Amino acid sequence: MGEVKKHETPLLDQLKSGPWPSFVDDIYNYAEKHKKQSGFDVLGQMELSYKEKETHWKHGGIVGVFGYGGGVIGRYSDQQDKFPSIWAFHTIRVNQPAAKWYHTSALRKLCDLWDHRGSGLVNFHGSTGDIILLGTVTEQLEYVFYDLTHQLKMDLGGSGSNLRTPECCMGMSRCEWACIDTQDIVYELTMQFQDELHRPAFPYKFKIKVSGCPNDCVAAIARADFSIIGIWRDDIKIDQEAVRAYVAGELKPNAGAHSDRDWGPFDIKKEVIDLCPTKCMYWDEREKKLYINNKECNRCMHCINVMPEALRPGDDRGAVILMGAKAPILEGAQLSTVIVPFIKIEPPYDNLKNLIYKVWDYWMENGKNRERVGEIIQRIGLNRFIVDVLGLKPIPQHVREPRSNPYIFWKEEEVEGGWTRDVAEFRKRHPA
Amino acid sequence: MSERPEKPDPIYTQPYDPTLAEKLYNPQKPMENRITDIGPPHYWQFLPPVIQRNYGKWKSHEIIQPGVLKYKAESGEVVYVVRCGTPRLETTDYIREICEIADKYCDGYVRWTTRNNIEFHVTDEEKLRALLEDLKSRKHPGGSYKFPIGGTGASVTNIVHTQGWIHCHTPAIDASGVVKSIMDELFEYFGSHKLPAQVRISLACCLNMCGAVHCSDIAVVGIHRKPPLVEDERLEKVCEIPLVIAACPLGAIKPATVEIGGEKRKTVRVNEDRCMFCGNCYTMCPAMPIADGQGDGLAIVVGGKVSNRITPPKFSKVVIPYIPNEPPRWPTAVKWIKKILETYSQYANKYERVGDWIERIGWERFFELTEIPFTWHLIDDYRLAYNTYRTSVHFKFTSHVEVMTDYEY
């Protein structure tokens, strides 16, 4: 390896101090140890951005690997004379294992690959979930892909107008509240839809996220066009002995989440009963017994979160399907909206897959260029989306409240006599 | 259920062969030897044996100290989890150091959370103590912790963030530097449980809002304040004009023709009065750059959440429309975030998220308590804005209200 050139970075150097892990220190140490010019150049260019307060990456960049239409984000420096080693600095998205569990044997091998063929910089992980290999040149892309598929049995993630990489919360691997097997669902859907993920065929991007319960630890309701959130239909399971232990102060509320401040002794009335959003709970002080009117419960998770030793989700489990979340561009930010209040989730998840195919069929045909699913729902109306597109029955759970304006569409077949009328007939009854 | 491989694929124990890809990939025959559509590695092979054994059979959990969780299975087995912050943007050497720790204490198993923290798993308390000591001792040369322990319970956990100036072409601010500056200032809240509820801070470097900004307790979003430049000479060559026009949420872009050197060129014109500087036209068209060192900066939004706990998920709302970029430490932004956090911490009830607290006390009280100036930029004027106005006489008198005694014009 030749000589490497370090740039002066007085502004970035100030980010070495302070307790939070310093990316500047990390990148410098790496670049020095591995004699990587790209590490020095990327910090050099960033220093320039810190001085000028403007990015120095050129617009766009279309690169990739044969057979796929996505997975690589092309990037070129606009300061190629100053920072030649990052003239191209492409990002490769690698599909992560569901819920991001790893064994070091796989991670170390991935590191060896990336030292050899890239900058050595990574993001663990991208917001959608992928492992991000940050920075390599165009010539290396095919070789990285060959290494990934042949030596690591890893594939690229998604980018562009396609199915993006699905992700989930940790689910059953470590959480007592998981109502569905989030990791298995994500793995199964990712495998089923490999073609849709690697070869963009959609009007725009489409994301799937799976959370095991309404705490929504992967933010499915905010960050996925198709949000799958685990819930139950029957009664919350109560261990009255454990409830009494909470009331007696033997167990820490919320598993100890508030331990560094004196909030006073646990008060079940104040902290659980009165905070229940549907007011469906009752603590009988004399009987020392907790009652839940489960018919009125909306499964917000609060009581379960506060008393994890005493309360558990019910046994009749499945998921609620919501659709349409997106960031502001273009028509404003949206959260996903309830489409299917309860769906049974059993392998091989055919009902789930069919529902996804149904949405795709319509959106692929009717979606405008760069129109997210949430925007097509807005454009045609949730009522038409539910009834005409998906063939589902409209129910009160679909809305927060019914419409307040009376601008109601009726279908001609709903109206007696239809819409074809003769004004002469009208005039017989009502001379002008 | 998909077929579960019990152990990590043996391929991972074979050393990386730096020459293999050159042997397999023939640029003359690119489709030869190509493997596609294999998807991610199966998750099951990377689960520690204790996790495999108790998968779906967990009974309860407890946070035994900030950053350390204890999970009990129905079988009676116990697993301790140590959560550590990471900068997300890191190097393979940093990953290797995580591997070294995972090999030493956790039989090589490790996971990342949905907020980019790392979690180490051990089954006995002695190992737990040794692991904690080890993690605390690891520092970068500049003094920062490599693996700060925390991020559990009512804390400020890791900041979900984006690329910024390290890799993106549309940012109005940096990501990694702003995050480091905020987390340094709020570090005590990462490793403690003293807030009314968990506080999710997020950052996006432009209003594409990659990540979680629109649904976080406190968030930073990069904004522009000048209309895009239009590069007439280049535009028709590099842009598809109808896409550019359709990219504008406010219909501020129209097609135009200009004459350059006696030649007619197709281009666009921006109605500057209608432009709110979102930058989406630049996303579609390289000939409409918008970045500007003086104009760009960040907005602060607050009160969003994704969980359904007590109240439904909420969007975050803009409370500070603009703070300038101040690299490398962004002191003004950091100061206001700390002010919002500490005001919330002082006044909110137990279990109240930032948004729940504000909805209880009213936005006028929020602005009074935090001393954030209220300006006309904060009043919505986009499409469904009317829903955000105050169509009731329910309000509190705060320092903002001046009694109108006469009105001249």
CSV table of N, CA, C and O in Angstrom, one decimal, chain B residues 154-233:
chain,number,residue,atom,x,y,z
B,154,ALA,N,-36.9,4.7,31.3
B,154,ALA,CA,-37.3,6.1,31.1
B,154,ALA,C,-36.0,6.9,30.8
B,154,ALA,O,-35.6,7.7,31.7
B,155,SER,N,-35.4,6.6,29.7
B,155,SER,CA,-34.1,7.3,29.4
B,155,SER,C,-34.2,8.0,28.0
B,155,SER,O,-35.2,7.9,27.4
B,156,VAL,N,-33.1,8.7,27.7
B,156,VAL,CA,-33.0,9.1,26.3
B,156,VAL,C,-32.1,8.0,25.6
B,156,VAL,O,-30.9,7.9,26.0
B,157,THR,N,-32.7,7.3,24.7
B,157,THR,CA,-31.8,6.2,24.1
B,157,THR,C,-31.2,6.8,22.8
B,157,THR,O,-31.2,8.0,22.6
B,158,ASN,N,-30.7,5.9,22.0
B,158,ASN,CA,-29.9,6.3,20.8
B,158,ASN,C,-30.8,7.1,19.9
B,158,ASN,O,-32.0,7.0,19.9
B,159,ILE,N,-30.2,8.0,19.1
B,159,ILE,CA,-30.9,8.8,18.2
B,159,ILE,C,-30.9,8.2,16.8
B,159,ILE,O,-29.9,7.9,16.2
B,160,VAL,N,-32.1,7.8,16.4
B,160,VAL,CA,-32.3,7.3,15.0
B,160,VAL,C,-31.9,8.5,14.1
B,160,VAL,O,-32.5,9.5,14.2
B,161,HIS,N,-31.0,8.2,13.2
B,161,HIS,CA,-30.5,9.3,12.3
B,161,HIS,C,-30.2,8.8,10.9
B,161,HIS,O,-30.3,7.7,10.6
B,162,THR,N,-29.7,9.7,10.1
B,162,THR,CA,-29.6,9.5,8.7
B,162,THR,C,-28.1,9.8,8.2
B,162,THR,O,-27.2,9.7,9.0
B,163,GLN,N,-27.9,10.0,6.9
B,163,GLN,CA,-26.6,10.1,6.4
B,163,GLN,C,-25.9,11.5,6.5
B,163,GLN,O,-24.7,11.6,6.7
B,164,GLY,N,-26.7,12.6,6.3
B,164,GLY,CA,-26.0,13.9,6.4
B,164,GLY,C,-24.9,14.1,5.4
B,164,GLY,O,-25.0,13.5,4.3
B,165,TRP,N,-23.9,14.8,5.8
B,165,TRP,CA,-22.8,15.2,4.8
B,165,TRP,C,-21.9,14.0,4.6
B,165,TRP,O,-21.0,14.1,3.8
B,166,ILE,N,-22.0,12.9,5.3
B,166,ILE,CA,-21.1,11.8,5.1
B,166,ILE,C,-21.5,11.0,3.8
B,166,ILE,O,-20.6,10.4,3.2
B,167,HIS,N,-22.7,11.1,3.4
B,167,HIS,CA,-23.0,10.3,2.2
B,167,HIS,C,-24.2,10.8,1.3
B,167,HIS,O,-24.4,10.2,0.2
B,168,CYS,N,-25.0,11.7,1.7
B,168,CYS,CA,-26.2,12.0,1.0
B,168,CYS,C,-26.0,13.3,0.1
B,168,CYS,O,-25.2,14.2,0.5
B,169,HIS,N,-26.8,13.4,-0.9
B,169,HIS,CA,-26.7,14.6,-1.8
B,169,HIS,C,-27.8,15.6,-1.6
B,169,HIS,O,-27.8,16.7,-2.2
B,170,THR,N,-28.8,15.3,-0.8
B,170,THR,CA,-29.9,16.3,-0.5
B,170,THR,C,-30.0,16.9,0.9
B,170,THR,O,-30.9,17.5,1.2
B,171,PRO,N,-29.0,16.7,1.8
B,171,PRO,CA,-29.2,17.1,3.2
B,171,PRO,C,-29.1,18.6,3.3
B,171,PRO,O,-28.4,19.3,2.5
B,172,ALA,N,-29.8,19.1,4.3
B,172,ALA,CA,-29.6,20.5,4.7
B,172,ALA,C,-28.7,20.7,5.9
B,172,ALA,O,-28.3,21.8,6.3
B,173,ILE,N,-28.5,19.5,6.6
B,173,ILE,CA,-27.6,19.5,7.8
B,173,ILE,C,-26.8,18.2,7.8
B,173,ILE,O,-27.1,17.3,7.0
B,174,ASP,N,-25.9,18.2,8.7
B,174,ASP,CA,-25.2,16.9,8.9
B,174,ASP,C,-26.0,16.0,9.9
B,174,ASP,O,-26.9,16.5,10.5
B,175,ALA,N,-25.7,14.7,9.9
B,175,ALA,CA,-26.4,13.8,10.8
B,175,ALA,C,-25.5,13.4,12.0
B,175,ALA,O,-25.8,13.7,13.1
B,176,SER,N,-24.4,12.7,11.6
B,176,SER,CA,-23.6,12.2,12.7
B,176,SER,C,-23.0,13.2,13.7
B,176,SER,O,-23.0,12.9,14.9
B,177,GLY,N,-22.6,14.3,13.2
B,177,GLY,CA,-22.1,15.4,14.1
B,177,GLY,C,-23.1,16.0,15.0
B,177,GLY,O,-22.8,16.2,16.2
B,178,VAL,N,-24.3,16.2,14.5
B,178,VAL,CA,-25.4,16.7,15.3
B,178,VAL,C,-25.8,15.7,16.4
B,178,VAL,O,-25.9,16.1,17.6
B,179,VAL,N,-25.8,14.5,16.0
B,179,VAL,CA,-26.2,13.4,16.9
B,179,VAL,C,-25.2,13.3,18.0
B,179,VAL,O,-25.5,13.2,19.2
B,180,LYS,N,-23.9,13.3,17.6
B,180,LYS,CA,-22.8,13.2,18.7
B,180,LYS,C,-22.9,14.4,19.6
B,180,LYS,O,-22.8,14.2,20.9
B,181,SER,N,-23.2,15.6,19.1
B,181,SER,CA,-23.3,16.8,19.9
B,181,SER,C,-24.5,16.7,20.9
B,181,SER,O,-24.3,17.0,22.1
B,182,ILE,N,-25.6,16.2,20.4
B,182,ILE,CA,-26.8,16.1,21.3
B,182,ILE,C,-26.5,15.0,22.4
B,182,ILE,O,-26.8,15.2,23.6
B,183,MET,N,-26.0,13.9,22.0
B,183,MET,CA,-25.8,12.7,22.9
B,183,MET,C,-24.8,13.1,24.0
B,183,MET,O,-24.9,12.6,25.1
B,184,ASP,N,-23.7,13.8,23.6
B,184,ASP,CA,-22.7,14.2,24.6
B,184,ASP,C,-23.4,15.1,25.7
B,184,ASP,O,-23.2,14.9,26.9
B,185,GLU,N,-24.3,16.0,25.2
B,185,GLU,CA,-25.0,16.9,26.2
B,185,GLU,C,-26.0,16.1,27.0
B,185,GLU,O,-26.2,16.5,28.2
B,186,LEU,N,-26.7,15.2,26.4
B,186,LEU,CA,-27.7,14.4,27.2
B,186,LEU,C,-27.2,13.1,27.7
B,186,LEU,O,-28.0,12.2,28.1
B,187,PHE,N,-25.9,12.9,27.8
B,187,PHE,CA,-25.4,11.6,28.1
B,187,PHE,C,-25.9,11.1,29.4
B,187,PHE,O,-26.1,9.9,29.6
B,188,GLU,N,-26.1,11.9,30.4
B,188,GLU,CA,-26.5,11.5,31.7
B,188,GLU,C,-27.9,10.8,31.6
B,188,GLU,O,-28.2,10.0,32.5
B,189,TYR,N,-28.7,11.2,30.6
B,189,TYR,CA,-30.0,10.6,30.5
B,189,TYR,C,-30.0,9.3,29.8
B,189,TYR,O,-31.0,8.6,29.8
B,190,PHE,N,-28.9,9.0,29.1
B,190,PHE,CA,-28.8,7.7,28.4
B,190,PHE,C,-28.6,6.5,29.4
B,190,PHE,O,-29.1,5.5,29.3
B,191,GLY,N,-27.8,6.8,30.4
B,191,GLY,CA,-27.4,5.8,31.4
B,191,GLY,C,-28.2,5.9,32.7
B,191,GLY,O,-27.8,5.5,33.8
B,192,SER,N,-29.4,6.5,32.6
B,192,SER,CA,-30.2,6.6,33.9
B,192,SER,C,-31.7,6.5,33.5
B,192,SER,O,-32.1,6.5,32.4
B,193,HIS,N,-32.5,6.4,34.6
B,193,HIS,CA,-34.0,6.2,34.4
B,193,HIS,C,-34.7,7.3,35.2
B,193,HIS,O,-35.5,7.1,36.0
B,194,LYS,N,-34.4,8.6,34.9
B,194,LYS,CA,-35.0,9.6,35.7
B,194,LYS,C,-36.0,10.5,35.0
B,194,LYS,O,-36.5,11.5,35.5
B,195,LEU,N,-36.4,10.1,33.8
B,195,LEU,CA,-37.4,10.9,33.0
B,195,LEU,C,-38.8,10.3,33.3
B,195,LEU,O,-39.0,9.2,33.8
B,196,PRO,N,-39.9,11.1,33.0
B,196,PRO,CA,-41.2,10.5,33.2
B,196,PRO,C,-41.6,9.3,32.3
B,196,PRO,O,-42.4,8.5,32.7
B,197,ALA,N,-41.0,9.3,31.1
B,197,ALA,CA,-41.1,8.1,30.2
B,197,ALA,C,-39.9,8.1,29.3
B,197,ALA,O,-39.1,9.1,29.3
B,198,GLN,N,-39.8,7.1,28.4
B,198,GLN,CA,-38.7,7.1,27.5
B,198,GLN,C,-38.9,8.3,26.5
B,198,GLN,O,-40.0,8.6,26.2
B,199,VAL,N,-37.7,8.9,26.1
B,199,VAL,CA,-37.8,10.0,25.2
B,199,VAL,C,-37.0,9.6,23.9
B,199,VAL,O,-35.8,9.3,24.0
B,200,ARG,N,-37.7,9.5,22.8
B,200,ARG,CA,-37.1,9.1,21.5
B,200,ARG,C,-36.7,10.4,20.8
B,200,ARG,O,-37.6,11.2,20.5
B,201,ILE,N,-35.4,10.5,20.6
B,201,ILE,CA,-34.9,11.6,19.8
B,201,ILE,C,-34.5,11.1,18.4
B,201,ILE,O,-33.9,10.0,18.3
B,202,SER,N,-34.9,11.8,17.3
B,202,SER,CA,-34.5,11.4,16.0
B,202,SER,C,-34.0,12.5,15.2
B,202,SER,O,-34.3,13.7,15.6
B,203,LEU,N,-33.3,12.2,14.1
B,203,LEU,CA,-32.8,13.3,13.3
B,203,LEU,C,-32.9,12.9,11.8
B,203,LEU,O,-32.6,11.7,11.5
B,204,ALA,N,-33.3,13.8,11.0
B,204,ALA,CA,-33.3,13.6,9.5
B,204,ALA,C,-32.7,14.8,8.9
B,204,ALA,O,-33.0,15.9,9.3
B,205,CYS,N,-31.8,14.6,7.9
B,205,CYS,CA,-31.0,15.7,7.4
B,205,CYS,C,-31.8,16.5,6.3
B,205,CYS,O,-31.3,17.5,5.8
B,206,CYS,N,-32.9,16.0,5.9
B,206,CYS,CA,-33.8,16.8,5.0
B,206,CYS,C,-35.2,16.4,5.2
B,206,CYS,O,-35.4,15.4,5.9
B,207,LEU,N,-36.2,17.0,4.6
B,207,LEU,CA,-37.5,16.7,5.0
B,207,LEU,C,-38.1,15.5,4.2
B,207,LEU,O,-39.3,15.2,4.3
B,208,ASN,N,-37.2,14.7,3.5
B,208,ASN,CA,-37.6,13.4,3.1
B,208,ASN,C,-37.9,12.5,4.4
B,208,ASN,O,-38.6,11.6,4.4
B,209,MET,N,-37.3,13.0,5.5
B,209,MET,CA,-37.5,12.4,6.8
B,209,MET,C,-37.2,10.9,6.8
B,209,MET,O,-38.1,10.1,7.4
B,210,CYS,N,-36.2,10.4,6.2
B,210,CYS,CA,-35.8,9.0,6.3
B,210,CYS,C,-35.7,8.7,7.8
B,210,CYS,O,-35.1,9.5,8.6
B,211,GLY,N,-36.3,7.6,8.3
B,211,GLY,CA,-36.3,7.3,9.7
B,211,GLY,C,-37.5,7.7,10.4
B,211,GLY,O,-38.6,7.6,9.9
B,212,ALA,N,-37.4,8.3,11.6
B,212,ALA,CA,-38.5,8.4,12.5
B,212,ALA,C,-38.9,9.8,13.0
B,212,ALA,O,-39.6,9.9,13.9
B,213,VAL,N,-38.4,10.8,12.3
B,213,VAL,CA,-38.5,12.2,12.8
B,213,VAL,C,-40.0,12.6,13.0
B,213,VAL,O,-40.4,13.2,13.9
B,214,HIS,N,-40.9,12.1,12.0
B,214,HIS,CA,-42.2,12.6,12.1
B,214,HIS,C,-43.0,11.9,13.2
B,214,HIS,O,-44.2,12.3,13.4
B,215,CYS,N,-42.4,11.0,13.9
B,215,CYS,CA,-43.2,10.3,15.0
B,215,CYS,C,-42.3,10.2,16.3
B,215,CYS,O,-42.3,9.1,16.9
B,216,SER,N,-41.5,11.2,16.6
B,216,SER,CA,-40.6,11.1,17.8
B,216,SER,C,-40.9,12.1,18.8
B,216,SER,O,-41.5,13.2,18.5
B,217,ASP,N,-40.5,11.9,20.1
B,217,ASP,CA,-40.8,12.8,21.2
B,217,ASP,C,-40.1,14.2,20.9
B,217,ASP,O,-40.7,15.2,21.1
B,218,ILE,N,-38.8,14.1,20.4
B,218,ILE,CA,-38.1,15.3,20.1
B,218,ILE,C,-37.3,15.0,18.8
B,218,ILE,O,-36.7,13.9,18.7
B,219,ALA,N,-37.4,15.8,17.8
B,219,ALA,CA,-36.6,15.5,16.6
B,219,ALA,C,-36.1,16.7,15.9
B,219,ALA,O,-36.6,17.8,16.1
B,220,VAL,N,-35.1,16.5,15.1
B,220,VAL,CA,-34.4,17.5,14.3
B,220,VAL,C,-34.6,17.2,12.9
B,220,VAL,O,-34.4,16.0,12.5
B,221,VAL,N,-35.0,18.2,12.1
B,221,VAL,CA,-35.1,17.9,10.6
B,221,VAL,C,-34.4,19.1,9.9
B,221,VAL,O,-34.6,20.2,10.2
B,222,GLY,N,-33.6,18.7,8.9
B,222,GLY,CA,-32.9,19.7,8.1
B,222,GLY,C,-33.8,20.4,7.2
B,222,GLY,O,-34.6,19.7,6.5
B,223,ILE,N,-33.7,21.7,7.1
B,223,ILE,CA,-34.6,22.5,6.2
B,223,ILE,C,-33.8,23.5,5.4
B,223,ILE,O,-32.7,23.9,5.8
B,224,HIS,N,-34.3,23.8,4.2
B,224,HIS,CA,-33.8,24.9,3.4
B,224,HIS,C,-34.7,26.1,3.5
B,224,HIS,O,-35.8,26.0,3.9
B,225,ARG,N,-34.1,27.3,3.2
B,225,ARG,CA,-35.0,28.5,3.2
B,225,ARG,C,-34.8,29.3,2.0
B,225,ARG,O,-35.2,30.5,2.0
B,226,LYS,N,-34.2,28.8,0.9
B,226,LYS,CA,-34.1,29.5,-0.3
B,226,LYS,C,-34.6,28.6,-1.5
B,226,LYS,O,-34.4,27.4,-1.4
B,227,PRO,N,-35.3,29.2,-2.5
B,227,PRO,CA,-35.7,28.4,-3.6
B,227,PRO,C,-34.6,27.7,-4.3
B,227,PRO,O,-33.4,28.2,-4.2
B,228,PRO,N,-34.8,26.7,-5.1
B,228,PRO,CA,-33.7,26.0,-5.8
B,228,PRO,C,-33.2,26.9,-6.9
B,228,PRO,O,-33.9,27.8,-7.4
B,229,LEU,N,-31.9,26.7,-7.3
B,229,LEU,CA,-31.4,27.4,-8.5
B,229,LEU,C,-31.8,26.6,-9.7
B,229,LEU,O,-32.1,25.4,-9.5
B,230,VAL,N,-31.9,27.2,-10.8
B,230,VAL,CA,-32.3,26.5,-12.0
B,230,VAL,C,-31.2,26.6,-13.0
B,230,VAL,O,-30.8,27.7,-13.5
B,231,GLU,N,-30.6,25.5,-13.4
B,231,GLU,CA,-29.4,25.5,-14.3
B,231,GLU,C,-29.9,25.3,-15.7
B,231,GLU,O,-30.0,24.2,-16.2
B,232,ASP,N,-30.3,26.4,-16.3
B,232,ASP,CA,-31.0,26.3,-17.6
B,232,ASP,C,-30.2,25.6,-18.7
B,232,ASP,O,-30.8,24.8,-19.5
B,233,GLU,N,-28.9,25.7,-18.7
B,233,GLU,CA,-28.1,25.1,-19.7
B,233,GLU,C,-28.1,23.6,-19.6
B,233,GLU,O,-28.0,22.9,-20.6
